[in-house]
Tab-separated table of C-alpha atoms in Angstrom:
chain	number	residue	atom	x	y	z
S	25	MET	CA	-9.764	-96.554	-54.415
S	26	ALA	CA	-12.143	-95.250	-57.088
S	27	VAL	CA	-15.392	-96.516	-58.567
S	28	TYR	CA	-16.592	-96.117	-62.127
S	29	ALA	CA	-19.527	-96.807	-64.409
S	30	SER	CA	-18.904	-98.500	-67.739
S	31	ALA	CA	-19.173	-95.145	-69.535
S	32	ASP	CA	-16.183	-93.924	-67.483
S	33	ARG	CA	-13.913	-96.940	-67.763
S	34	ALA	CA	-11.243	-94.840	-69.506
S	35	ALA	CA	-11.697	-91.730	-67.364
S	36	PRO	CA	-8.601	-90.068	-65.850
S	37	HIS	CA	-9.729	-90.783	-62.269
S	38	VAL	CA	-9.820	-94.515	-63.053
S	39	ARG	CA	-6.287	-94.495	-64.424
S	40	ALA	CA	-4.999	-92.411	-61.497
S	41	ALA	CA	-6.450	-94.635	-58.755
S	42	ASP	CA	-4.451	-97.429	-57.136
S	43	GLN	CA	-7.612	-99.531	-57.290
S	44	ALA	CA	-10.717	-98.988	-59.416
S	45	VAL	CA	-13.927	-100.980	-58.999
S	46	PRO	CA	-16.504	-101.216	-61.825
S	47	LEU	CA	-20.121	-100.528	-60.932
S	48	ALA	CA	-22.873	-102.649	-62.458
S	49	GLY	CA	-25.603	-100.766	-64.293
S	50	LEU	CA	-26.089	-98.347	-67.150
S	51	THR	CA	-27.551	-95.233	-65.521
S	52	PRO	CA	-26.444	-92.857	-62.745
S	53	ALA	CA	-29.160	-94.276	-60.462
S	54	GLN	CA	-27.864	-97.818	-61.026
S	55	THR	CA	-24.198	-96.898	-60.508
S	56	TYR	CA	-22.962	-93.782	-58.737
S	57	LEU	CA	-26.258	-93.276	-56.868
S	58	ASP	CA	-26.538	-96.862	-55.599
S	59	PRO	CA	-25.457	-96.769	-51.922
S	60	ALA	CA	-25.410	-100.547	-51.481
S	61	GLN	CA	-23.114	-101.062	-54.447
S	62	LEU	CA	-20.732	-98.331	-53.293
S	63	LEU	CA	-20.487	-99.840	-49.813
S	64	ARG	CA	-19.807	-103.292	-51.266
S	65	ALA	CA	-16.950	-101.795	-53.276
S	66	ALA	CA	-15.537	-100.150	-50.143
S	67	HIS	CA	-15.586	-103.413	-48.184
S	68	ALA	CA	-14.187	-105.447	-51.086
S	69	THR	CA	-11.125	-103.209	-51.358
S	70	GLY	CA	-10.537	-102.712	-47.641
S	71	ALA	CA	-11.330	-99.013	-47.714
S	72	ASP	CA	-11.850	-97.429	-44.300
S	73	ALA	CA	-13.458	-94.145	-45.382
S	74	VAL	CA	-15.791	-92.746	-48.032
S	75	HIS	CA	-15.436	-89.312	-49.633
S	76	PRO	CA	-18.617	-88.435	-51.560
S	77	GLY	CA	-17.141	-85.598	-53.602
S	78	TYR	CA	-19.818	-83.115	-54.647
S	79	GLY	CA	-22.369	-85.446	-56.224
S	80	TYR	CA	-25.933	-86.077	-55.107
S	81	LEU	CA	-24.970	-88.626	-52.435
S	82	ALA	CA	-22.792	-85.990	-50.763
S	83	GLU	CA	-26.056	-84.443	-49.541
S	84	SER	CA	-27.772	-87.695	-48.573
S	85	ALA	CA	-28.084	-88.070	-44.828
S	86	GLY	CA	-29.180	-91.663	-45.389
S	87	PHE	CA	-26.022	-92.523	-47.295
S	88	ALA	CA	-23.844	-90.815	-44.690
S	89	GLN	CA	-25.519	-92.853	-41.939
S	90	ALA	CA	-25.153	-96.059	-43.973
S	91	VAL	CA	-21.417	-95.387	-44.301
S	92	LEU	CA	-21.099	-94.931	-40.533
S	93	ASP	CA	-23.246	-97.999	-39.822
S	94	ALA	CA	-20.911	-100.004	-42.046
S	95	GLY	CA	-17.998	-99.107	-39.772
S	96	LEU	CA	-16.450	-96.635	-42.201
S	97	THR	CA	-15.453	-93.004	-41.741
S	98	TRP	CA	-17.736	-90.510	-43.455
S	99	ILE	CA	-15.735	-87.609	-44.877
S	100	GLY	CA	-18.426	-84.988	-44.518
S	101	PRO	CA	-20.763	-83.394	-41.992
S	102	PRO	CA	-22.776	-85.526	-39.537
S	103	PRO	CA	-25.938	-87.084	-41.023
S	104	ALA	CA	-28.201	-85.049	-38.727
S	105	VAL	CA	-26.587	-81.822	-39.989
S	106	ILE	CA	-26.962	-82.890	-43.631
S	107	ASP	CA	-30.588	-83.693	-42.902
S	108	ARG	CA	-31.087	-80.195	-41.575
S	109	LEU	CA	-29.203	-78.280	-44.270
S	110	ALA	CA	-29.653	-80.276	-47.478
S	111	ASP	CA	-33.369	-79.525	-47.262
S	112	LYS	CA	-33.708	-75.894	-48.282
S	113	VAL	CA	-36.823	-75.230	-46.199
S	114	ALA	CA	-35.217	-76.685	-43.068
S	115	ALA	CA	-32.016	-74.769	-43.869
S	116	ARG	CA	-33.991	-71.531	-43.928
S	117	ARG	CA	-35.233	-72.258	-40.409
S	118	ALA	CA	-31.660	-72.830	-39.228
S	119	ALA	CA	-30.537	-69.634	-40.934
S	120	ARG	CA	-33.372	-67.671	-39.326
S	121	GLN	CA	-32.303	-68.935	-35.910
S	122	ALA	CA	-28.765	-67.739	-36.699
S	123	GLY	CA	-30.042	-64.282	-37.610
S	124	ALA	CA	-29.591	-64.517	-41.399
S	125	PRO	CA	-31.632	-62.195	-43.644
S	126	LEU	CA	-34.284	-64.062	-45.651
S	127	LEU	CA	-36.672	-63.367	-48.494
S	128	PRO	CA	-40.324	-64.394	-47.968
S	129	ALA	CA	-40.853	-68.093	-48.722
S	130	MET	CA	-43.263	-70.945	-48.062
S	131	ALA	CA	-42.947	-72.305	-44.525
S	132	ALA	CA	-43.433	-75.914	-45.673
S	133	PRO	CA	-42.769	-77.646	-49.000
S	134	ALA	CA	-45.407	-78.734	-51.462
S	135	ALA	CA	-45.384	-82.315	-52.711
S	136	GLY	CA	-45.896	-83.670	-56.196
S	137	PRO	CA	-46.519	-87.238	-57.355
S	138	ALA	CA	-43.568	-89.588	-56.955
S	139	GLY	CA	-41.967	-90.716	-60.201
S	140	PRO	CA	-40.159	-93.885	-61.223
S	141	ALA	CA	-36.767	-92.347	-61.821
S	142	GLY	CA	-34.056	-92.483	-59.202
S	143	PRO	CA	-33.720	-94.318	-55.899
S	144	ALA	CA	-35.356	-92.982	-52.773
S	145	ASP	CA	-33.083	-91.261	-50.311
S	146	PRO	CA	-32.475	-93.731	-47.468
S	147	ALA	CA	-32.919	-90.845	-45.058
S	148	GLY	CA	-36.533	-90.375	-46.067
S	149	PRO	CA	-38.211	-86.941	-45.973
S	150	ALA	CA	-35.981	-84.308	-44.417
S	151	ASP	CA	-38.884	-82.138	-43.283
S	152	PRO	CA	-41.114	-83.738	-40.640
S	153	ALA	CA	-43.983	-81.354	-41.325
S	154	ASP	CA	-46.923	-82.484	-43.450
S	155	PRO	CA	-46.307	-81.171	-46.981
S	156	ALA	CA	-48.608	-78.464	-48.213
S	157	GLY	CA	-50.663	-79.115	-51.295
S	158	PRO	CA	-49.685	-77.546	-54.632
S	159	ALA	CA	-52.459	-75.002	-54.078
S	160	GLU	CA	-50.279	-73.548	-51.323
S	161	VAL	CA	-47.779	-72.412	-53.963
S	162	ALA	CA	-50.497	-70.481	-55.780
S	163	ARG	CA	-51.646	-69.006	-52.462
S	164	PHE	CA	-48.087	-67.869	-51.719
S	165	ALA	CA	-47.942	-66.219	-55.137
S	166	ARG	CA	-51.198	-64.367	-54.477
S	167	ASP	CA	-49.946	-63.190	-51.079
S	168	HIS	CA	-46.462	-62.105	-52.157
S	169	GLY	CA	-46.747	-61.360	-55.857
S	170	TYR	CA	-44.374	-61.939	-58.737
S	171	PRO	CA	-41.649	-62.589	-59.638
S	172	LEU	CA	-41.017	-65.637	-57.496
S	173	VAL	CA	-38.820	-68.686	-57.840
S	174	VAL	CA	-39.943	-72.300	-57.567
S	175	LYS	CA	-37.227	-74.764	-56.569
S	176	THR	CA	-36.742	-78.298	-55.311
S	177	ALA	CA	-36.740	-78.584	-51.529
S	178	ALA	CA	-33.679	-80.818	-51.371
S	179	GLY	CA	-30.245	-80.688	-52.935
S	180	GLY	CA	-27.999	-77.913	-54.163
S	181	GLY	CA	-27.460	-76.650	-57.679
S	182	GLY	CA	-29.814	-75.025	-60.139
S	183	ALA	CA	-31.672	-78.070	-61.465
S	184	GLY	CA	-35.397	-77.664	-60.914
S	185	VAL	CA	-35.173	-73.909	-60.328
S	186	THR	CA	-37.600	-71.754	-62.325
S	187	VAL	CA	-38.276	-68.028	-62.135
S	188	VAL	CA	-42.018	-67.416	-62.434
S	189	ARG	CA	-43.344	-64.037	-63.540
S	190	SER	CA	-47.039	-64.825	-64.012
S	191	ALA	CA	-49.727	-67.200	-62.748
S	192	ALA	CA	-49.858	-68.884	-66.151
S	193	ASP	CA	-46.290	-70.130	-65.730
S	194	LEU	CA	-46.738	-71.496	-62.216
S	195	PRO	CA	-48.020	-75.049	-63.009
S	196	GLY	CA	-45.154	-75.730	-65.400
S	197	ALA	CA	-42.590	-74.511	-62.863
S	198	CYS	CA	-43.990	-76.825	-60.179
S	199	ALA	CA	-43.943	-79.774	-62.575
S	200	ARG	CA	-40.309	-79.100	-63.517
S	201	ALA	CA	-39.314	-78.956	-59.854
S	202	VAL	CA	-40.933	-82.332	-59.176
S	203	GLU	CA	-39.284	-83.869	-62.234
S	204	ALA	CA	-35.846	-82.582	-61.225
S	205	ALA	CA	-36.236	-83.784	-57.634
S	206	VAL	CA	-37.247	-87.306	-58.636
S	207	ALA	CA	-34.556	-87.538	-61.318
S	208	ALA	CA	-31.972	-86.696	-58.641
S	209	GLY	CA	-33.202	-89.581	-56.486
S	210	GLY	CA	-35.012	-87.423	-53.943
S	211	ARG	CA	-38.540	-86.849	-52.762
S	212	PRO	CA	-40.840	-84.843	-55.081
S	213	ALA	CA	-40.979	-81.778	-52.840
S	214	TYR	CA	-40.600	-78.146	-53.827
S	215	PHE	CA	-41.341	-74.662	-52.542
S	216	ALA	CA	-41.635	-71.052	-53.641
S	217	GLU	CA	-39.633	-68.002	-52.615
S	218	ARG	CA	-39.699	-64.342	-53.592
S	219	TYR	CA	-37.235	-63.652	-56.401
S	220	LEU	CA	-34.676	-60.872	-56.176
S	221	ASP	CA	-34.353	-59.582	-59.735
S	222	ARG	CA	-30.965	-58.704	-61.256
S	223	ALA	CA	-29.087	-59.781	-58.149
S	224	ARG	CA	-25.563	-61.058	-57.715
S	225	HIS	CA	-24.950	-64.532	-56.320
S	226	VAL	CA	-22.270	-64.399	-53.632
S	227	GLU	CA	-21.157	-67.097	-51.234
S	228	THR	CA	-18.652	-68.101	-48.585
S	229	GLN	CA	-16.419	-71.147	-48.539
S	230	CYS	CA	-16.248	-72.394	-44.965
S	231	LEU	CA	-14.587	-75.086	-42.876
S	232	ALA	CA	-15.643	-76.248	-39.405
S	233	ASP	CA	-14.051	-78.755	-37.024
S	234	ARG	CA	-15.357	-80.922	-34.169
S	235	HIS	CA	-13.973	-78.499	-31.611
S	236	GLY	CA	-16.255	-75.573	-32.430
S	237	HIS	CA	-13.881	-73.679	-34.707
S	238	VAL	CA	-15.224	-72.179	-37.951
S	239	VAL	CA	-13.065	-70.644	-40.671
S	240	VAL	CA	-14.451	-68.608	-43.561
S	241	VAL	CA	-11.812	-69.418	-46.148
S	242	SER	CA	-12.955	-66.934	-48.789
S	243	THR	CA	-15.869	-65.291	-50.502
S	244	ARG	CA	-16.830	-66.115	-54.100
S	245	ASP	CA	-18.969	-64.545	-56.778
S	246	CYS	CA	-21.035	-67.016	-58.825
S	247	SER	CA	-23.360	-64.603	-60.628
S	248	LEU	CA	-22.681	-65.956	-64.104
S	249	GLN	CA	-25.218	-68.747	-64.457
S	250	ARG	CA	-27.170	-70.432	-67.218
S	251	ARG	CA	-30.422	-72.207	-66.383
S	252	HIS	CA	-29.737	-71.123	-62.777
S	253	GLN	CA	-26.579	-73.243	-62.658
S	254	LYS	CA	-23.182	-71.679	-62.048
S	255	ILE	CA	-20.655	-71.704	-64.865
S	256	VAL	CA	-18.117	-69.056	-63.754
S	257	GLU	CA	-16.853	-68.445	-60.228
S	258	GLU	CA	-14.427	-65.874	-58.830
S	259	ALA	CA	-12.543	-65.632	-55.565
S	260	PRO	CA	-12.565	-63.453	-53.658
S	261	ALA	CA	-15.920	-61.945	-54.659
S	262	PRO	CA	-14.962	-58.727	-56.505
S	263	PHE	CA	-16.471	-55.289	-55.961
S	264	LEU	CA	-17.898	-56.297	-52.588
S	265	PRO	CA	-18.316	-53.517	-49.996
S	266	ALA	CA	-16.410	-54.170	-46.782
S	267	ASP	CA	-19.573	-54.160	-44.674
S	268	VAL	CA	-21.219	-56.758	-46.915
S	269	ASP	CA	-18.094	-58.931	-46.769
S	270	ALA	CA	-18.171	-58.742	-42.965
S	271	ARG	CA	-21.897	-59.640	-42.841
S	272	LEU	CA	-21.417	-62.633	-45.137
S	273	ARG	CA	-18.672	-63.969	-42.916
S	274	ALA	CA	-20.511	-63.370	-39.645
S	275	ILE	CA	-23.769	-64.922	-40.861
S	276	SER	CA	-21.993	-67.963	-42.324
S	277	GLU	CA	-20.081	-68.580	-39.121
S	278	ALA	CA	-23.267	-68.256	-37.060
S	279	ILE	CA	-25.136	-70.774	-39.243
S	280	LEU	CA	-22.387	-73.384	-39.001
S	281	ARG	CA	-22.011	-72.923	-35.248
S	282	LYS	CA	-25.766	-73.125	-34.741
S	283	THR	CA	-26.018	-76.410	-36.636
S	284	GLY	CA	-22.933	-78.101	-35.154
S	285	TYR	CA	-21.340	-78.352	-38.576
S	286	VAL	CA	-18.160	-80.343	-39.298
S	287	GLY	CA	-16.407	-80.327	-42.672
S	288	ALA	CA	-16.510	-78.106	-45.765
S	289	ALA	CA	-19.619	-76.036	-46.495
S	290	THR	CA	-20.789	-73.257	-48.769
S	291	CYS	CA	-23.238	-70.602	-47.585
S	292	GLU	CA	-24.992	-68.936	-50.516
S	293	PHE	CA	-26.625	-65.503	-50.722
S	294	LEU	CA	-28.226	-63.081	-53.152
S	295	LEU	CA	-27.068	-59.464	-53.174
S	296	GLY	CA	-29.513	-57.001	-54.716
S	297	ARG	CA	-28.541	-53.839	-56.553
S	298	ASP	CA	-29.990	-51.835	-53.667
S	299	GLY	CA	-27.782	-53.662	-51.155
S	300	THR	CA	-30.422	-56.183	-50.078
S	301	LEU	CA	-28.705	-59.320	-48.784
S	302	ALA	CA	-30.693	-62.563	-48.605
S	303	PHE	CA	-29.638	-66.058	-47.535
S	304	LEU	CA	-30.303	-68.797	-50.109
S	305	GLU	CA	-28.994	-72.110	-48.772
S	306	THR	CA	-26.075	-73.957	-47.232
S	307	ASN	CA	-24.536	-76.718	-49.317
S	308	PRO	CA	-23.303	-79.364	-46.835
S	309	ARG	CA	-20.483	-80.697	-48.993
S	310	LEU	CA	-17.355	-79.804	-50.884
S	311	SER	CA	-18.170	-77.209	-53.542
S	312	VAL	CA	-17.627	-77.618	-57.283
S	313	ALA	CA	-15.991	-74.192	-57.045
S	314	HIS	CA	-13.426	-75.192	-54.415
S	315	PRO	CA	-10.376	-74.883	-56.757
S	316	VAL	CA	-10.892	-71.151	-57.252
S	317	THR	CA	-10.692	-70.632	-53.494
S	318	GLU	CA	-7.645	-72.881	-53.217
S	319	GLN	CA	-5.799	-70.735	-55.751
S	320	VAL	CA	-6.114	-67.535	-53.702
S	321	THR	CA	-5.580	-69.019	-50.243
S	322	GLY	CA	-3.131	-71.894	-50.722
S	323	ILE	CA	-5.427	-74.151	-48.680
S	324	ASP	CA	-6.086	-77.630	-50.088
S	325	LEU	CA	-9.775	-77.928	-49.280
S	326	VAL	CA	-10.002	-81.614	-50.179
S	327	ARG	CA	-7.136	-82.403	-47.812
S	328	GLU	CA	-8.851	-80.340	-45.116
S	329	THR	CA	-12.016	-82.462	-45.383
S	330	PHE	CA	-9.924	-85.550	-44.639
S	331	ARG	CA	-8.288	-83.833	-41.651
S	332	LEU	CA	-11.599	-82.672	-40.256
S	333	ALA	CA	-13.145	-86.138	-40.632
S	334	ALA	CA	-10.209	-87.511	-38.635
S	335	GLY	CA	-11.021	-85.081	-35.810
S	336	GLU	CA	-8.073	-82.766	-36.345
S	337	PRO	CA	-8.563	-79.115	-35.364
S	338	LEU	CA	-8.436	-76.023	-37.525
S	339	ASP	CA	-5.317	-74.299	-36.249
S	340	TYR	CA	-5.682	-71.089	-38.266
S	341	GLY	CA	-8.143	-68.245	-38.690
S	342	ASP	CA	-9.729	-66.720	-41.757
S	343	PRO	CA	-6.916	-66.483	-44.334
S	344	ARG	CA	-6.255	-63.303	-46.280
S	345	PRO	CA	-6.672	-64.000	-50.012
S	346	ARG	CA	-3.684	-63.417	-52.262
S	347	GLY	CA	-4.555	-62.103	-55.696
S	348	HIS	CA	-7.601	-63.158	-57.682
S	349	ALA	CA	-8.801	-66.289	-59.472
S	350	VAL	CA	-11.548	-67.101	-61.968
S	351	GLN	CA	-12.912	-70.578	-62.687
S	352	PHE	CA	-14.605	-71.514	-65.958
S	353	ARG	CA	-16.597	-74.747	-66.052
S	354	ILE	CA	-16.040	-76.324	-69.463
S	355	TYR	CA	-19.165	-78.216	-70.543
S	356	ALA	CA	-20.010	-80.366	-73.546
S	357	GLU	CA	-22.758	-78.043	-74.689
S	358	ASP	CA	-23.408	-75.603	-77.503
S	359	PRO	CA	-23.588	-71.953	-76.371
S	360	GLY	CA	-24.794	-70.991	-79.836
S	361	ARG	CA	-27.980	-73.013	-79.217
S	362	GLY	CA	-28.803	-71.719	-75.767
S	363	PHE	CA	-26.168	-73.907	-74.079
S	364	ALA	CA	-27.979	-77.014	-75.278
S	365	PRO	CA	-26.165	-80.060	-73.841
S	366	ALA	CA	-25.038	-82.942	-75.990
S	367	ARG	CA	-27.980	-85.193	-76.824
S	368	ALA	CA	-25.977	-88.366	-77.431
S	369	PRO	CA	-22.603	-89.730	-76.341
S	370	GLY	CA	-19.657	-88.194	-78.185
S	371	THR	CA	-15.937	-88.931	-78.279
S	372	VAL	CA	-13.294	-86.321	-77.499
S	373	ARG	CA	-10.821	-86.437	-80.393
S	374	ARG	CA	-8.393	-83.657	-79.532
S	375	TRP	CA	-7.806	-82.483	-75.955
S	376	ARG	CA	-5.085	-79.873	-75.546
S	377	PRO	CA	-5.595	-77.892	-72.337
S	378	PRO	CA	-3.616	-74.692	-71.763
S	379	SER	CA	-0.726	-74.275	-69.368
S	380	GLY	CA	1.471	-71.510	-68.036
S	381	PRO	CA	1.740	-69.219	-65.002
S	382	GLY	CA	-1.470	-69.073	-63.011
S	383	VAL	CA	-3.240	-71.723	-65.124
S	384	ARG	CA	-4.772	-74.827	-63.543
S	385	VAL	CA	-6.938	-77.406	-65.307
S	386	ASP	CA	-8.891	-80.020	-63.338
S	387	SER	CA	-10.076	-82.425	-66.026
S	388	GLY	CA	-12.398	-85.415	-66.094
S	389	VAL	CA	-11.691	-86.344	-69.708
S	390	GLY	CA	-8.851	-86.775	-72.191
S	391	PRO	CA	-8.287	-87.782	-75.808
S	392	GLY	CA	-10.591	-90.701	-76.628
S	393	SER	CA	-12.946	-90.104	-73.691
S	394	VAL	CA	-16.605	-90.790	-74.342
S	395	VAL	CA	-18.882	-88.052	-73.018
S	396	ASP	CA	-22.255	-89.524	-72.097
S	397	PRO	CA	-24.783	-86.758	-71.301
S	398	ALA	CA	-26.679	-89.145	-69.021
S	399	PHE	CA	-23.757	-88.858	-66.590
S	400	GLY	CA	-23.295	-85.109	-66.955
S	401	THR	CA	-21.497	-82.864	-69.411
S	402	LEU	CA	-18.843	-81.179	-67.238
S	403	LEU	CA	-15.509	-81.828	-68.967
S	404	ALA	CA	-13.094	-79.738	-66.932
S	405	LYS	CA	-12.594	-76.711	-64.741
S	406	LEU	CA	-10.172	-74.077	-66.002
S	407	VAL	CA	-8.901	-71.947	-63.116
S	408	VAL	CA	-6.785	-68.887	-63.884
S	409	SER	CA	-5.211	-66.723	-61.199
S	410	GLY	CA	-3.169	-63.546	-61.023
S	411	THR	CA	-2.084	-60.823	-58.651
S	412	SER	CA	-5.243	-58.892	-59.520
S	413	ARG	CA	-8.565	-59.473	-61.284
S	414	ALA	CA	-7.205	-57.659	-64.341
S	415	GLU	CA	-4.173	-59.952	-64.528
S	416	ALA	CA	-6.306	-63.060	-63.971
S	417	LEU	CA	-8.590	-62.048	-66.847
S	418	HIS	CA	-5.621	-61.269	-69.102
S	419	ARG	CA	-4.237	-64.749	-68.471
S	420	ALA	CA	-7.715	-66.202	-68.926
S	421	ARG	CA	-7.981	-64.701	-72.429
S	422	ASN	CA	-4.760	-66.432	-73.422
S	423	ALA	CA	-5.667	-69.722	-71.726
S	424	LEU	CA	-9.105	-69.857	-73.338
S	425	ALA	CA	-7.634	-69.083	-76.755
S	426	ASP	CA	-5.134	-71.937	-76.326
S	427	PHE	CA	-7.673	-74.521	-75.123
S	428	GLU	CA	-8.281	-76.975	-77.985
S	429	VAL	CA	-11.105	-79.523	-77.925
S	430	THR	CA	-12.585	-81.353	-80.894
S	431	GLY	CA	-15.099	-84.157	-81.197
S	432	VAL	CA	-17.751	-82.523	-79.004
S	433	ALA	CA	-19.177	-79.020	-78.856
S	434	THR	CA	-18.027	-77.074	-75.797
S	435	SER	CA	-18.782	-73.857	-73.954
S	436	LEU	CA	-15.315	-72.465	-74.767
S	437	PRO	CA	-16.571	-70.035	-77.463
S	438	PHE	CA	-18.864	-68.357	-74.966
S	439	TYR	CA	-16.067	-67.849	-72.460
S	440	ARG	CA	-13.812	-66.365	-75.146
S	441	GLY	CA	-16.512	-63.806	-75.809
S	442	LEU	CA	-17.188	-63.288	-72.117
S	443	VAL	CA	-13.652	-62.235	-71.162
S	444	ALA	CA	-13.763	-59.619	-73.956
S	445	ASP	CA	-17.155	-58.237	-72.914
S	446	GLU	CA	-17.056	-54.919	-71.054
S	447	ALA	CA	-19.978	-55.926	-68.826
S	448	PHE	CA	-17.835	-58.673	-67.287
S	449	ALA	CA	-14.356	-57.247	-67.877
S	450	PRO	CA	-14.564	-53.425	-67.862
S	451	PRO	CA	-11.561	-51.660	-69.461
S	452	ASP	CA	-11.111	-49.753	-66.206
S	453	PRO	CA	-10.344	-52.458	-63.610
S	454	ALA	CA	-11.677	-50.186	-60.853
S	455	ARG	CA	-15.100	-50.103	-62.507
S	456	PRO	CA	-17.407	-52.826	-61.146
S	457	PHE	CA	-18.772	-55.419	-63.526
S	458	SER	CA	-22.488	-55.270	-64.378
S	459	VAL	CA	-23.356	-58.975	-64.559
S	460	ASP	CA	-26.041	-60.680	-62.498
S	461	THR	CA	-27.712	-64.086	-62.264
S	462	GLY	CA	-29.908	-63.400	-65.307
S	463	TRP	CA	-27.305	-61.629	-67.426
S	464	ILE	CA	-26.357	-64.559	-69.663
S	465	GLU	CA	-29.936	-65.065	-70.859
S	466	SER	CA	-30.209	-61.359	-71.701
S	467	SER	CA	-26.692	-60.774	-73.071
S	468	ALA	CA	-25.744	-60.729	-76.727
S	469	ILE	CA	-22.269	-62.263	-76.622
S	470	SER	CA	-21.408	-63.618	-80.037
S	471	CYS	CA	-20.187	-67.218	-80.051
S	472	THR	CA	-18.227	-68.807	-82.853
S	473	PRO	CA	-19.190	-72.510	-82.855
S	474	SER	CA	-16.487	-74.761	-81.443
S	475	ALA	CA	-14.860	-77.213	-83.797
S	476	THR	CA	-16.099	-80.794	-83.642
């Protein structure tokens, strides 16, 4: 059974479902983020379980508890674990207890004024401590210096994340964090952390069962980001020293064991050019990047979340990755204008995704689909795999060249330039790439505007 807002009535997931229930309302908060309406749909169709995917409600302890209270199976970690990990400040405490390396950060979140947008999380505040005043952020900056990063206290992803390099920019960064938190339906809490400049973003995809077993399925590199949101992911993380790989796996396993985790999780880290490794957060949900890991391990991570929710054990250890895979998130945005997203709904006229050996396309649209930016601009995920990184990138060049979309601007032109750029794809495959989390903003990749 699937649910859909009116803007998605013709979406592929609606057509593929055996049953599809319309949601009343015109905005994300009134539809996909309305727990009561989702539970009514589950009861009306006789569903016995709820899978939250990787949207905002996937990290809502209140929604998870409401699902369980309604007599349904929650396909995700226990509410108490979500409560502990979805809040970044609380997650840092759990990581510290597990021995993870951490950058200096505020010990308690600051709070801004609540806004009208978005429903309150039924779980309420995840951090029981009294929130510090906004002045505490300025005090942290004076104590630890710049650059620092201001981010929302709850939820994964890069929304509400701002790198601050001077005191003059601090008030605006705090205001943006509050706005992003409220728009996502959460509490207006945020905090500051020291920023590791020109670092890579690396992470582990993990699974944990009710019997105490933890599997680190693979590592990933997610350094290519715009506005602090990932747009390209690779598995396994390339050019990673063996000792760093081992530390990532050991720390991730320790965090999940310490928190009593069950389900799929992603543990995220920064890796500095000097080898500094720092824990960022644990996303207590299925990752947007899960297909790239599936392609190199053969493990269906969505299926595994169902098995784990049913209490089945993990009967295997950490798999050895086979080959290499790269995932490109295709957005309805214009890379020639700073990746500006579509400002108004647009209709996809032509949709001709690529195919061939090692090419996988997970799509949320098709010909005639209306893309409403209020509900997000992610159109598809193009995942290309090969026996090596070099082969995966060779296939990616062909797949990106063959991908045809008209009617809306897309990020395809940027990716076509990316896979030809020596910083990301060195001619010598043994030479490490030189990209980092701020590389896109500072790069000079030329983008030919996509046809509309």
